[in-house]
mmCIF file of C-alpha atoms in Angstrom:
data_model
loop_
_atom_site.group_PDB
_atom_site.id
_atom_site.type_symbol
_atom_site.label_atom_id
_atom_site.label_comp_id
_atom_site.label_asym_id
_atom_site.label_seq_id
_atom_site.Cartn_x
_atom_site.Cartn_y
_atom_site.Cartn_z
ATOM 1 C CA MET A 1 -4.312 -4.559 -14.784
ATOM 2 C CA LEU A 2 -2.880 -1.718 -13.199
ATOM 3 C CA ASP A 3 -2.322 0.584 -16.012
ATOM 4 C CA GLU A 4 1.229 2.186 -14.322
ATOM 5 C CA PHE A 5 2.725 2.351 -10.744
ATOM 6 C CA GLN A 6 -0.115 4.245 -8.617
ATOM 7 C CA ILE A 7 0.897 6.520 -5.467
ATOM 8 C CA PHE A 8 -2.360 7.675 -3.730
ATOM 9 C CA PRO A 9 -3.733 8.652 -0.414
ATOM 10 C CA TRP A 10 -6.271 6.600 1.220
ATOM 11 C CA VAL A 11 -8.842 9.683 1.624
ATOM 12 C CA SER A 12 -8.521 12.986 -0.319
ATOM 13 C CA PRO A 13 -8.877 16.869 0.952
ATOM 14 C CA PRO A 14 -12.492 17.853 1.941
ATOM 15 C CA SER A 15 -15.017 18.691 -0.490
ATOM 16 C CA TYR A 16 -15.158 22.220 1.024
ATOM 17 C CA GLU A 17 -11.223 22.253 0.328
ATOM 18 C CA THR A 18 -11.569 20.585 -3.260
ATOM 19 C CA ASN A 19 -10.068 22.723 -5.236
ATOM 20 C CA ASP A 20 -6.549 23.441 -7.846
ATOM 21 C CA PHE A 21 -4.749 24.622 -4.926
ATOM 22 C CA ARG A 22 -5.365 21.495 -3.150
ATOM 23 C CA TYR A 23 -4.937 19.128 -6.120
ATOM 24 C CA LEU A 24 -1.821 20.687 -7.289
ATOM 25 C CA GLN A 25 -0.339 20.706 -3.533
ATOM 26 C CA MET A 26 -1.370 16.963 -3.442
ATOM 27 C CA LYS A 27 0.620 16.362 -7.074
ATOM 28 C CA ALA A 28 3.610 17.989 -5.932
ATOM 29 C CA ALA A 29 4.001 15.219 -3.425
ATOM 30 C CA GLY A 30 4.343 12.809 -5.815
ATOM 31 C CA PHE A 31 0.873 11.270 -5.835
ATOM 32 C CA ASN A 32 -0.258 10.312 -9.096
ATOM 33 C CA TYR A 33 -3.614 9.236 -8.377
ATOM 34 C CA THR A 34 -6.187 9.988 -5.737
ATOM 35 C CA SER A 35 -9.278 9.269 -4.166
ATOM 36 C CA TRP A 36 -12.637 10.212 -2.455
ATOM 37 C CA PRO A 37 -12.987 12.829 -0.266
ATOM 38 C CA ILE A 38 -12.045 12.909 3.599
ATOM 39 C CA ASP A 39 -15.340 14.231 5.269
ATOM 40 C CA GLU A 40 -18.786 12.905 5.745
ATOM 41 C CA GLY A 41 -21.685 13.422 4.017
ATOM 42 C CA ALA A 42 -19.566 14.410 0.104
ATOM 43 C CA LEU A 43 -19.437 10.519 -1.137
ATOM 44 C CA ASN A 44 -21.887 11.932 -3.746
ATOM 45 C CA LYS A 45 -22.886 12.911 -6.904
ATOM 46 C CA GLU A 46 -22.526 16.793 -6.268
ATOM 47 C CA SER A 47 -18.572 16.220 -4.574
ATOM 48 C CA ASN A 48 -17.701 13.490 -6.666
ATOM 49 C CA LEU A 49 -17.791 15.965 -9.929
ATOM 50 C CA LYS A 50 -16.019 18.536 -8.473
ATOM 51 C CA LEU A 51 -13.435 15.859 -7.840
ATOM 52 C CA LEU A 52 -13.505 14.244 -11.185
ATOM 53 C CA ASN A 53 -13.263 17.513 -12.876
ATOM 54 C CA LEU A 54 -10.519 18.913 -11.136
ATOM 55 C CA CYS A 55 -8.328 15.779 -11.561
ATOM 56 C CA GLU A 56 -8.908 15.788 -15.295
ATOM 57 C CA LYS A 57 -7.252 19.297 -15.178
ATOM 58 C CA HIS A 58 -4.527 18.349 -13.738
ATOM 59 C CA GLY A 59 -3.948 15.012 -14.768
ATOM 60 C CA LEU A 60 -5.109 13.191 -12.297
ATOM 61 C CA LYS A 61 -6.863 10.095 -11.692
ATOM 62 C CA THR A 62 -9.176 8.980 -8.944
ATOM 63 C CA TYR A 63 -10.315 5.909 -7.050
ATOM 64 C CA LEU A 64 -14.201 6.992 -6.351
ATOM 65 C CA ALA A 65 -16.763 6.116 -3.435
ATOM 66 C CA ASP A 66 -20.256 6.717 -3.564
ATOM 67 C CA ASP A 67 -22.660 6.359 -0.948
ATOM 68 C CA ARG A 68 -25.240 4.523 -3.098
ATOM 69 C CA ILE A 69 -22.458 1.609 -4.140
ATOM 70 C CA TYR A 70 -21.712 1.040 0.307
ATOM 71 C CA GLU A 71 -25.752 1.104 0.012
ATOM 72 C CA ALA A 72 -25.853 -1.588 -2.621
ATOM 73 C CA VAL A 73 -23.177 -4.094 -1.359
ATOM 74 C CA HIS A 74 -26.648 -5.164 1.587
ATOM 75 C CA SER A 75 -29.766 -4.107 -1.088
ATOM 76 C CA ASP A 76 -32.200 -5.866 -2.907
ATOM 77 C CA ASN A 77 -31.892 -2.809 -5.730
ATOM 78 C CA TRP A 78 -28.250 -3.012 -6.029
ATOM 79 C CA LYS A 79 -28.547 -3.281 -9.228
ATOM 80 C CA ALA A 80 -30.380 -0.037 -9.792
ATOM 81 C CA LEU A 81 -28.298 1.866 -7.526
ATOM 82 C CA ILE A 82 -25.284 0.916 -9.549
ATOM 83 C CA ASP A 83 -27.046 1.672 -12.689
ATOM 84 C CA GLU A 84 -27.656 5.618 -11.366
ATOM 85 C CA VAL A 85 -24.178 5.655 -10.242
ATOM 86 C CA VAL A 86 -22.333 4.408 -13.495
ATOM 87 C CA GLU A 87 -25.024 6.736 -15.323
ATOM 88 C CA ASP A 88 -23.952 10.372 -13.378
ATOM 89 C CA TYR A 89 -20.125 9.670 -14.136
ATOM 90 C CA LYS A 90 -20.061 7.621 -17.104
ATOM 91 C CA GLY A 91 -18.586 10.657 -19.128
ATOM 92 C CA TYR A 92 -15.701 11.591 -16.891
ATOM 93 C CA PRO A 93 -11.907 10.018 -18.109
ATOM 94 C CA ALA A 94 -10.725 10.955 -14.521
ATOM 95 C CA LEU A 95 -12.565 8.043 -12.753
ATOM 96 C CA TYR A 96 -10.243 4.639 -12.548
ATOM 97 C CA ALA A 97 -12.084 2.640 -10.099
ATOM 98 C CA TYR A 98 -15.554 2.499 -8.037
ATOM 99 C CA ASP A 99 -14.652 2.179 -4.097
ATOM 100 C CA ILE A 100 -16.611 -0.717 -3.281
ATOM 101 C CA LYS A 101 -16.213 -2.081 -0.022
ATOM 102 C CA ASP A 102 -13.218 -1.510 2.522
ATOM 103 C CA GLU A 103 -12.019 -4.755 4.528
ATOM 104 C CA PRO A 104 -15.503 -6.748 4.186
ATOM 105 C CA GLY A 105 -15.918 -10.129 5.315
ATOM 106 C CA ALA A 106 -16.323 -13.333 3.498
ATOM 107 C CA ASP A 107 -19.829 -13.091 4.270
ATOM 108 C CA ASP A 108 -20.261 -10.431 1.787
ATOM 109 C CA PHE A 109 -17.961 -11.782 -0.873
ATOM 110 C CA SER A 110 -21.516 -13.247 -2.970
ATOM 111 C CA ARG A 111 -23.015 -9.470 -2.870
ATOM 112 C CA ILE A 112 -19.509 -8.058 -4.005
ATOM 113 C CA SER A 113 -19.164 -10.348 -6.716
ATOM 114 C CA GLU A 114 -22.260 -9.864 -8.182
ATOM 115 C CA ILE A 115 -21.608 -6.245 -8.243
ATOM 116 C CA VAL A 116 -18.244 -6.399 -9.537
ATOM 117 C CA SER A 117 -19.729 -8.806 -12.537
ATOM 118 C CA TYR A 118 -22.049 -6.216 -13.417
ATOM 119 C CA LEU A 119 -19.783 -3.362 -13.486
ATOM 120 C CA LYS A 120 -17.339 -5.372 -15.709
ATOM 121 C CA ILE A 121 -20.315 -5.329 -18.707
ATOM 122 C CA ILE A 122 -22.135 -1.516 -17.435
ATOM 123 C CA ASP A 123 -19.050 -0.008 -17.429
ATOM 124 C CA PRO A 124 -15.803 -1.991 -18.268
ATOM 125 C CA THR A 125 -13.223 0.397 -18.574
ATOM 126 C CA ARG A 126 -13.521 1.083 -15.238
ATOM 127 C CA HIS A 127 -12.375 -1.266 -11.783
ATOM 128 C CA ALA A 128 -14.282 -2.433 -9.111
ATOM 129 C CA TYR A 129 -11.516 -1.711 -6.202
ATOM 130 C CA ILE A 130 -11.997 -3.840 -2.627
ATOM 131 C CA ASN A 131 -9.268 -3.547 0.253
ATOM 132 C CA LEU A 132 -8.900 -6.890 2.548
ATOM 133 C CA PHE A 133 -8.402 -7.605 5.711
ATOM 134 C CA PRO A 134 -4.697 -7.943 7.212
ATOM 135 C CA ASN A 135 -3.468 -11.051 8.844
ATOM 136 C CA TYR A 136 -4.357 -9.876 11.811
ATOM 137 C CA ALA A 137 -8.514 -10.042 11.746
ATOM 138 C CA SER A 138 -9.621 -11.972 13.724
ATOM 139 C CA PRO A 139 -11.771 -15.432 12.252
ATOM 140 C CA ASN A 140 -14.887 -13.227 13.173
ATOM 141 C CA GLN A 141 -14.837 -10.451 11.086
ATOM 142 C CA LEU A 142 -12.564 -12.397 8.199
ATOM 143 C CA ASN A 143 -15.776 -15.097 8.345
ATOM 144 C CA THR A 144 -13.254 -17.836 7.369
ATOM 145 C CA ALA A 145 -11.280 -20.325 9.710
ATOM 146 C CA THR A 146 -7.642 -18.709 8.094
ATOM 147 C CA TYR A 147 -6.573 -15.766 6.588
ATOM 148 C CA GLU A 148 -5.290 -17.683 3.627
ATOM 149 C CA GLU A 149 -8.865 -19.531 3.331
ATOM 150 C CA TYR A 150 -10.043 -15.768 3.401
ATOM 151 C CA VAL A 151 -7.767 -14.238 0.553
ATOM 152 C CA ASP A 152 -7.997 -17.445 -2.014
ATOM 153 C CA ARG A 153 -11.911 -17.157 -1.557
ATOM 154 C CA PHE A 154 -12.163 -13.307 -1.811
ATOM 155 C CA ILE A 155 -9.806 -13.911 -5.404
ATOM 156 C CA GLN A 156 -11.699 -17.378 -6.286
ATOM 157 C CA GLU A 157 -14.952 -15.756 -5.784
ATOM 158 C CA VAL A 158 -14.680 -11.806 -6.293
ATOM 159 C CA LYS A 159 -12.717 -12.338 -9.338
ATOM 160 C CA PRO A 160 -10.971 -8.855 -8.745
ATOM 161 C CA PHE A 161 -8.281 -7.144 -10.946
ATOM 162 C CA VAL A 162 -6.229 -6.340 -8.170
ATOM 163 C CA ILE A 163 -5.240 -7.401 -4.683
ATOM 164 C CA SER A 164 -5.456 -4.418 -2.061
ATOM 165 C CA TYR A 165 -4.710 -5.149 1.192
ATOM 166 C CA ASP A 166 -3.422 -2.454 4.628
ATOM 167 C CA HIS A 167 -1.178 -3.744 7.155
ATOM 168 C CA TYR A 168 0.181 -1.216 10.258
ATOM 169 C CA HIS A 169 2.850 -2.165 11.673
ATOM 170 C CA PHE A 170 4.223 0.263 14.377
ATOM 171 C CA PHE A 171 3.026 0.778 17.505
ATOM 172 C CA LYS A 172 3.242 3.182 20.110
ATOM 173 C CA PRO A 173 2.546 2.336 23.911
ATOM 174 C CA ALA A 174 -0.804 2.164 24.693
ATOM 175 C CA GLU A 175 -3.146 1.144 27.275
ATOM 176 C CA ILE A 176 -7.127 0.897 27.543
ATOM 177 C CA THR A 177 -8.573 3.070 29.941
ATOM 178 C CA SER A 178 -12.463 3.775 30.608
ATOM 179 C CA GLU A 179 -12.044 6.909 28.518
ATOM 180 C CA THR A 180 -11.222 4.615 25.412
ATOM 181 C CA GLU A 181 -14.341 3.776 24.223
ATOM 182 C CA ILE A 182 -13.898 0.204 22.376
ATOM 183 C CA LYS A 183 -16.678 -0.045 19.859
ATOM 184 C CA ASP A 184 -15.997 -3.234 18.536
ATOM 185 C CA GLU A 185 -13.599 -6.341 18.214
ATOM 186 C CA ARG A 186 -11.831 -4.655 15.346
ATOM 187 C CA GLN A 187 -10.526 -1.817 17.993
ATOM 188 C CA ARG A 188 -10.061 -3.798 20.720
ATOM 189 C CA LEU A 189 -7.782 -6.398 19.027
ATOM 190 C CA ILE A 190 -5.741 -3.277 17.682
ATOM 191 C CA TYR A 191 -5.431 -1.735 21.139
ATOM 192 C CA GLU A 192 -4.742 -4.688 22.919
ATOM 193 C CA ALA A 193 -1.993 -6.080 21.060
ATOM 194 C CA SER A 194 -0.158 -2.109 21.468
ATOM 195 C CA ILE A 195 0.097 -3.030 24.556
ATOM 196 C CA ARG A 196 2.356 -6.612 24.672
ATOM 197 C CA ARG A 197 4.684 -4.974 22.135
ATOM 198 C CA GLN A 198 5.426 -2.210 19.829
ATOM 199 C CA ASN A 199 6.087 -3.165 16.682
ATOM 200 C CA ARG A 200 3.518 -5.876 15.481
ATOM 201 C CA PRO A 201 4.441 -8.985 14.746
ATOM 202 C CA GLY A 202 3.413 -10.723 10.769
ATOM 203 C CA TYR A 203 4.081 -8.438 8.385
ATOM 204 C CA PHE A 204 5.990 -10.279 6.405
ATOM 205 C CA GLU A 205 4.493 -13.255 6.506
ATOM 206 C CA ASN A 206 1.188 -11.130 5.850
ATOM 207 C CA ILE A 207 3.030 -9.562 2.297
ATOM 208 C CA GLU A 208 4.541 -12.773 1.284
ATOM 209 C CA LEU A 209 1.473 -14.458 1.298
ATOM 210 C CA ILE A 210 0.011 -11.823 -0.623
ATOM 211 C CA ARG A 211 3.266 -12.302 -3.117
ATOM 212 C CA GLN A 212 2.136 -15.896 -3.590
ATOM 213 C CA LYS A 213 -1.349 -14.988 -3.947
ATOM 214 C CA SER A 214 -0.298 -12.267 -6.569
ATOM 215 C CA LEU A 215 2.044 -14.742 -8.761
ATOM 216 C CA GLN A 216 -0.979 -17.496 -8.367
ATOM 217 C CA TYR A 217 -3.524 -16.026 -9.327
ATOM 218 C CA ASP A 218 -1.303 -13.299 -12.086
ATOM 219 C CA LEU A 219 -2.596 -10.348 -10.600
ATOM 220 C CA PRO A 220 -1.298 -7.099 -9.262
ATOM 221 C CA PHE A 221 -1.194 -6.051 -5.487
ATOM 222 C CA ILE A 222 -1.611 -2.719 -3.679
ATOM 223 C CA PHE A 223 -0.083 -2.094 -0.282
ATOM 224 C CA ILE A 224 -1.719 0.041 1.671
ATOM 225 C CA ALA A 225 1.286 1.920 4.334
ATOM 226 C CA LEU A 226 0.429 3.572 7.691
ATOM 227 C CA LEU A 227 1.124 7.084 8.081
ATOM 228 C CA VAL A 228 -1.137 8.943 10.122
ATOM 229 C CA THR A 229 -0.781 8.946 14.148
ATOM 230 C CA HIS A 230 -3.496 7.633 15.795
ATOM 231 C CA GLY A 231 -5.229 5.085 18.162
ATOM 232 C CA PRO A 232 -1.507 2.929 19.275
ATOM 233 C CA TYR A 233 -0.330 3.475 16.187
ATOM 234 C CA ARG A 234 2.607 6.492 16.754
ATOM 235 C CA ASP A 235 3.963 9.194 14.434
ATOM 236 C CA LEU A 236 6.626 7.545 12.249
ATOM 237 C CA THR A 237 9.947 8.878 11.044
ATOM 238 C CA GLU A 238 10.450 9.291 7.074
ATOM 239 C CA ALA A 239 13.061 6.314 7.878
ATOM 240 C CA GLU A 240 10.119 3.795 8.744
ATOM 241 C CA LEU A 241 7.704 5.535 5.812
ATOM 242 C CA ARG A 242 10.900 4.575 3.382
ATOM 243 C CA TRP A 243 10.615 1.194 5.380
ATOM 244 C CA GLU A 244 7.084 0.574 5.020
ATOM 245 C CA ALA A 245 7.305 1.843 1.063
ATOM 246 C CA PHE A 246 10.334 -0.064 -0.003
ATOM 247 C CA GLN A 247 9.925 -3.686 1.947
ATOM 248 C CA ALA A 248 6.456 -3.388 -0.153
ATOM 249 C CA LEU A 249 8.394 -2.697 -3.563
ATOM 250 C CA ALA A 250 10.924 -5.552 -2.372
ATOM 251 C CA TYR A 251 8.317 -7.941 -2.417
ATOM 252 C CA GLY A 252 6.669 -6.843 -5.129
ATOM 253 C CA ALA A 253 3.663 -4.724 -4.526
ATOM 254 C CA LYS A 254 2.943 -2.387 -7.880
ATOM 255 C CA SER A 255 0.658 0.410 -5.929
ATOM 256 C CA ILE A 256 1.079 2.644 -2.541
ATOM 257 C CA CYS A 257 -1.552 3.721 -1.275
ATOM 258 C CA TRP A 258 -0.457 6.354 1.954
ATOM 259 C CA PHE A 259 -3.255 6.511 4.872
ATOM 260 C CA THR A 260 -4.399 8.803 5.286
ATOM 261 C CA TYR A 261 -3.371 12.216 3.646
ATOM 262 C CA TRP A 262 -6.148 14.559 4.991
ATOM 263 C CA ASN A 263 -6.408 14.221 9.062
ATOM 264 C CA PRO A 264 -10.453 12.450 9.120
ATOM 265 C CA PRO A 265 -13.121 13.669 11.345
ATOM 266 C CA PRO A 266 -12.604 13.479 14.921
ATOM 267 C CA ASP A 267 -12.693 10.160 16.961
ATOM 268 C CA SER A 268 -13.498 9.374 20.495
ATOM 269 C CA VAL A 269 -11.272 5.825 19.968
ATOM 270 C CA TRP A 270 -8.585 6.843 16.618
ATOM 271 C CA ASN A 271 -7.664 10.749 17.955
ATOM 272 C CA PHE A 272 -6.250 10.701 14.411
ATOM 273 C CA ARG A 273 -3.567 13.461 13.600
ATOM 274 C CA ASN A 274 -0.653 14.738 11.778
ATOM 275 C CA ALA A 275 -1.409 13.401 8.580
ATOM 276 C CA VAL A 276 0.335 15.028 5.816
ATOM 277 C CA ILE A 277 -2.237 17.669 5.750
ATOM 278 C CA ASP A 278 -3.374 18.693 9.212
ATOM 279 C CA ASP A 279 -6.385 20.752 9.422
ATOM 280 C CA GLY A 280 -5.329 22.293 6.425
ATOM 281 C CA VAL A 281 -1.622 22.538 7.235
ATOM 282 C CA GLU A 282 1.319 21.079 5.783
ATOM 283 C CA THR A 283 2.995 18.779 8.283
ATOM 284 C CA GLU A 284 6.658 17.975 8.345
ATOM 285 C CA HIS A 285 5.210 14.163 6.407
ATOM 286 C CA TYR A 286 4.348 16.204 3.528
ATOM 287 C CA GLN A 287 7.753 17.238 2.761
ATOM 288 C CA GLU A 288 9.109 13.289 3.581
ATOM 289 C CA MET A 289 6.189 12.653 0.925
ATOM 290 C CA LYS A 290 7.598 15.064 -1.202
ATOM 291 C CA ARG A 291 10.971 13.180 -1.011
ATOM 292 C CA ILE A 292 10.016 9.503 -0.395
ATOM 293 C CA ASN A 293 7.505 9.252 -3.840
ATOM 294 C CA PRO A 294 8.840 10.690 -6.703
ATOM 295 C CA GLN A 295 12.303 7.727 -5.754
ATOM 296 C CA LEU A 296 9.142 4.812 -5.044
ATOM 297 C CA LYS A 297 7.625 6.237 -8.017
ATOM 298 C CA LEU A 298 10.866 5.939 -10.407
ATOM 299 C CA LEU A 299 12.314 2.718 -8.380
ATOM 300 C CA GLY A 300 8.536 1.281 -8.861
ATOM 301 C CA ASP A 301 8.570 2.387 -12.859
ATOM 302 C CA LYS A 302 12.348 0.286 -13.209
ATOM 303 C CA LEU A 303 9.889 -2.960 -11.530
ATOM 304 C CA PHE A 304 6.717 -2.049 -12.591
ATOM 305 C CA ASP A 305 6.700 -4.593 -15.948
ATOM 306 C CA LYS A 306 8.979 -7.344 -13.800
ATOM 307 C CA LYS A 307 7.895 -10.144 -11.993
ATOM 308 C CA THR A 308 8.409 -10.840 -8.176
ATOM 309 C CA LEU A 309 10.807 -13.847 -8.044
ATOM 310 C CA LYS A 310 11.127 -14.312 -4.845
ATOM 311 C CA VAL A 311 12.483 -12.427 -1.104
ATOM 312 C CA TYR A 312 15.456 -13.416 0.523
ATOM 313 C CA HIS A 313 16.052 -11.867 4.066
ATOM 314 C CA VAL A 314 20.296 -11.468 5.016
ATOM 315 C CA GLY A 315 20.447 -11.091 8.456
ATOM 316 C CA GLU A 316 18.576 -11.074 11.764
ATOM 317 C CA GLU A 317 14.837 -11.264 11.942
ATOM 318 C CA ARG A 318 13.499 -10.650 15.032
ATOM 319 C CA GLU A 319 10.068 -11.361 14.049
ATOM 320 C CA SER A 320 9.420 -13.567 11.922
ATOM 321 C CA SER A 321 10.913 -17.306 11.552
ATOM 322 C CA LYS A 322 8.546 -17.849 8.252
ATOM 323 C CA VAL A 323 10.636 -16.140 6.126
ATOM 324 C CA ASN A 324 13.287 -16.897 3.738
ATOM 325 C CA PHE A 325 16.848 -16.602 4.526
ATOM 326 C CA PHE A 326 19.150 -15.967 2.038
ATOM 327 C CA GLN A 327 20.616 -19.259 0.106
ATOM 328 C CA ALA A 328 23.063 -19.233 -3.032
ATOM 329 C CA ASP A 329 22.272 -19.317 -6.453
ATOM 330 C CA GLU A 330 23.205 -18.376 -10.059
ATOM 331 C CA LEU A 331 23.693 -14.345 -9.162
ATOM 332 C CA ILE A 332 24.635 -14.136 -5.428
ATOM 333 C CA LYS A 333 27.233 -16.481 -3.803
ATOM 334 C CA VAL A 334 27.544 -14.670 -0.784
ATOM 335 C CA ALA A 335 25.245 -12.031 1.165
ATOM 336 C CA SER A 336 26.877 -10.603 4.896
ATOM 337 C CA GLY A 337 26.373 -7.368 6.097
ATOM 338 C CA GLY A 338 23.974 -5.716 8.187
ATOM 339 C CA ASN A 339 20.104 -6.334 8.111
ATOM 340 C CA TYR A 340 18.191 -6.350 4.251
ATOM 341 C CA THR A 341 15.999 -7.849 2.022
ATOM 342 C CA LEU A 342 16.971 -8.895 -0.645
ATOM 343 C CA GLY A 343 13.998 -8.881 -3.702
ATOM 344 C CA TYR A 344 14.614 -11.069 -7.038
ATOM 345 C CA PHE A 345 13.086 -9.541 -10.013
ATOM 346 C CA THR A 346 12.936 -10.957 -13.266
ATOM 347 C CA GLU A 347 15.806 -9.413 -15.959
ATOM 348 C CA ASN A 348 18.259 -9.694 -12.498
ATOM 349 C CA TYR A 349 16.802 -6.821 -11.353
ATOM 350 C CA ILE A 350 17.472 -6.820 -7.003
ATOM 351 C CA LEU A 351 16.090 -4.543 -4.797
ATOM 352 C CA ILE A 352 17.704 -4.236 -1.616
ATOM 353 C CA ALA A 353 16.037 -2.414 0.835
ATOM 354 C CA ASN A 354 16.960 -1.929 4.804
ATOM 355 C CA LYS A 355 15.269 -3.719 7.113
ATOM 356 C CA ASP A 356 16.190 -1.137 9.780
ATOM 357 C CA PHE A 357 14.826 1.948 10.317
ATOM 358 C CA LYS A 358 16.957 3.046 13.391
ATOM 359 C CA ALA A 359 20.201 2.280 11.846
ATOM 360 C CA PRO A 360 22.017 2.341 8.424
ATOM 361 C CA THR A 361 23.195 -1.071 7.221
ATOM 362 C CA GLU A 362 25.931 -2.460 4.774
ATOM 363 C CA VAL A 363 25.200 -4.816 2.217
ATOM 364 C CA ILE A 364 27.989 -7.163 1.127
ATOM 365 C CA LEU A 365 27.217 -9.619 -2.059
ATOM 366 C CA GLU A 366 29.916 -11.745 -3.796
ATOM 367 C CA LEU A 367 28.658 -12.574 -7.062
ATOM 368 C CA THR A 368 28.581 -16.364 -8.713
ATOM 369 C CA GLY A 369 30.732 -15.650 -11.554
ATOM 370 C CA SER A 370 32.140 -12.733 -13.332
ATOM 371 C CA GLN A 371 29.319 -10.493 -14.116
ATOM 372 C CA HIS A 372 28.612 -6.755 -13.738
ATOM 373 C CA VAL A 373 26.557 -4.792 -11.211
ATOM 374 C CA TYR A 374 24.749 -1.610 -12.044
ATOM 375 C CA GLN A 375 23.105 0.360 -10.151
ATOM 376 C CA PHE A 376 19.971 3.314 -10.277
ATOM 377 C CA ASP A 377 20.419 6.734 -9.202
ATOM 378 C CA LYS A 378 16.687 7.215 -7.705
ATOM 379 C CA ASN A 379 16.340 10.752 -8.124
ATOM 380 C CA THR A 380 17.244 10.818 -11.966
ATOM 381 C CA GLY A 381 16.712 6.386 -13.110
ATOM 382 C CA ALA A 382 20.221 7.020 -14.326
ATOM 383 C CA GLU A 383 22.424 3.683 -14.642
ATOM 384 C CA THR A 384 25.913 3.328 -13.233
ATOM 385 C CA GLU A 385 27.955 0.832 -13.492
ATOM 386 C CA ILE A 386 30.195 -0.073 -10.150
ATOM 387 C CA GLU A 387 33.165 -0.860 -9.609
ATOM 388 C CA LEU A 388 33.295 -3.983 -7.796
ATOM 389 C CA LYS A 389 36.644 -4.998 -4.419
ATOM 390 C CA ASP A 390 37.383 -8.888 -4.974
ATOM 391 C CA ASN A 391 34.164 -9.250 -7.229
ATOM 392 C CA LYS A 392 32.028 -8.240 -4.593
ATOM 393 C CA TYR A 393 29.234 -5.182 -4.620
ATOM 394 C CA ILE A 394 29.316 -3.226 -1.224
ATOM 395 C CA LEU A 395 26.772 -0.927 -0.514
ATOM 396 C CA GLN A 396 25.663 1.357 2.732
ATOM 397 C CA LEU A 397 22.040 1.407 3.605
ATOM 398 C CA SER A 398 20.534 4.613 4.900
ATOM 399 C CA PRO A 399 17.758 3.936 7.573
ATOM 400 C CA GLY A 400 14.639 2.326 6.192
ATOM 401 C CA ASP A 401 16.288 3.037 2.544
ATOM 402 C CA ALA A 402 16.721 1.011 -0.760
ATOM 403 C CA GLU A 403 18.759 0.577 -3.977
ATOM 404 C CA LEU A 404 17.807 -1.255 -7.188
ATOM 405 C CA ILE A 405 20.462 -3.022 -9.442
ATOM 406 C CA ARG A 406 20.426 -5.006 -12.150
ATOM 407 C CA ILE A 407 23.315 -7.876 -12.005
ATOM 408 C CA GLY A 408 24.778 -8.739 -16.157
ATOM 409 C CA SER A 409 26.830 -9.144 -18.427
ATOM 410 C CA VAL A 410 26.434 -5.702 -19.816
#
């Protein structure tokens, strides 16, 4: 289980930039956890010890990657490799979890399960982290007939401490040309999907399935959100970044990971650019992270010990017919106005998230009974009772934004 609401980057500064300035810079952007260096060849003891010492110095915890762990997934000598890794890092309190493998197919679950079980024995205070494919991966990638089977098998066989997955929603118009070096099926599927439409469908189906599995197996989930421009994925606005984070929060996510913090190495297919830090320079996304992450952390902390109950959609839903549209319940009689989601949690907490990342939306909630509505300030955490009009709570939400309320008698 997670210890607190985490905001962490997928990949940290490269090993040659692992220094006080860079880690204070990352912390100032609202990250309370971090991960492994971005540069190739840096997933080794020397680089990782420098990372661990800096994290401890600056009050961060980290997900750690080591090439020996990746090798262990496909090696008969896996126990010896894991023993080496644990011995090298056993005295470092900043180590939170070992990264085992990103987006494994089900064919790898057996060995991953062995590694996870072994780590629980020899290093029980640390976790084993595995990030899953999204629901647009092919059966050949999943090694299962359906995505639900893939997720179920992962949880049942691997017995993870958390469910983690990514889903990148925002395309730009893209074409496959003779110069585009498509290397595998995954890359081709992503490019071909981007030609057909600007925003990838399936976001809400994916997160609802993960929400249900989180409840079924009593596991928290991490959502990995798109940030860096690459391949067919467009440069995102602040409203689109907020949309990703706050929709995930409405569905019960207990951690958000931003992909990526630092630009990955040059790649002829993905052409990564404009991450939070691009070639050592803060981009506009750095300032956006400084605005978004503290608010996300505050709301995430408020909801961290609350259980997700249901998510309703209000207004239009252009990309999915499988969402749950609002129905009157014991708290709210009528929900009207624009397009938004209502994420219900225990203790009558509701996160209201704008589904429109281009325009503001109006929220009108007519209460079922004579109750009070309290709204939390995203910047201070202060709870204020809101004056109702004809027993209606009315709110204007900025594009992609969210607000947290509590409905109660006191």
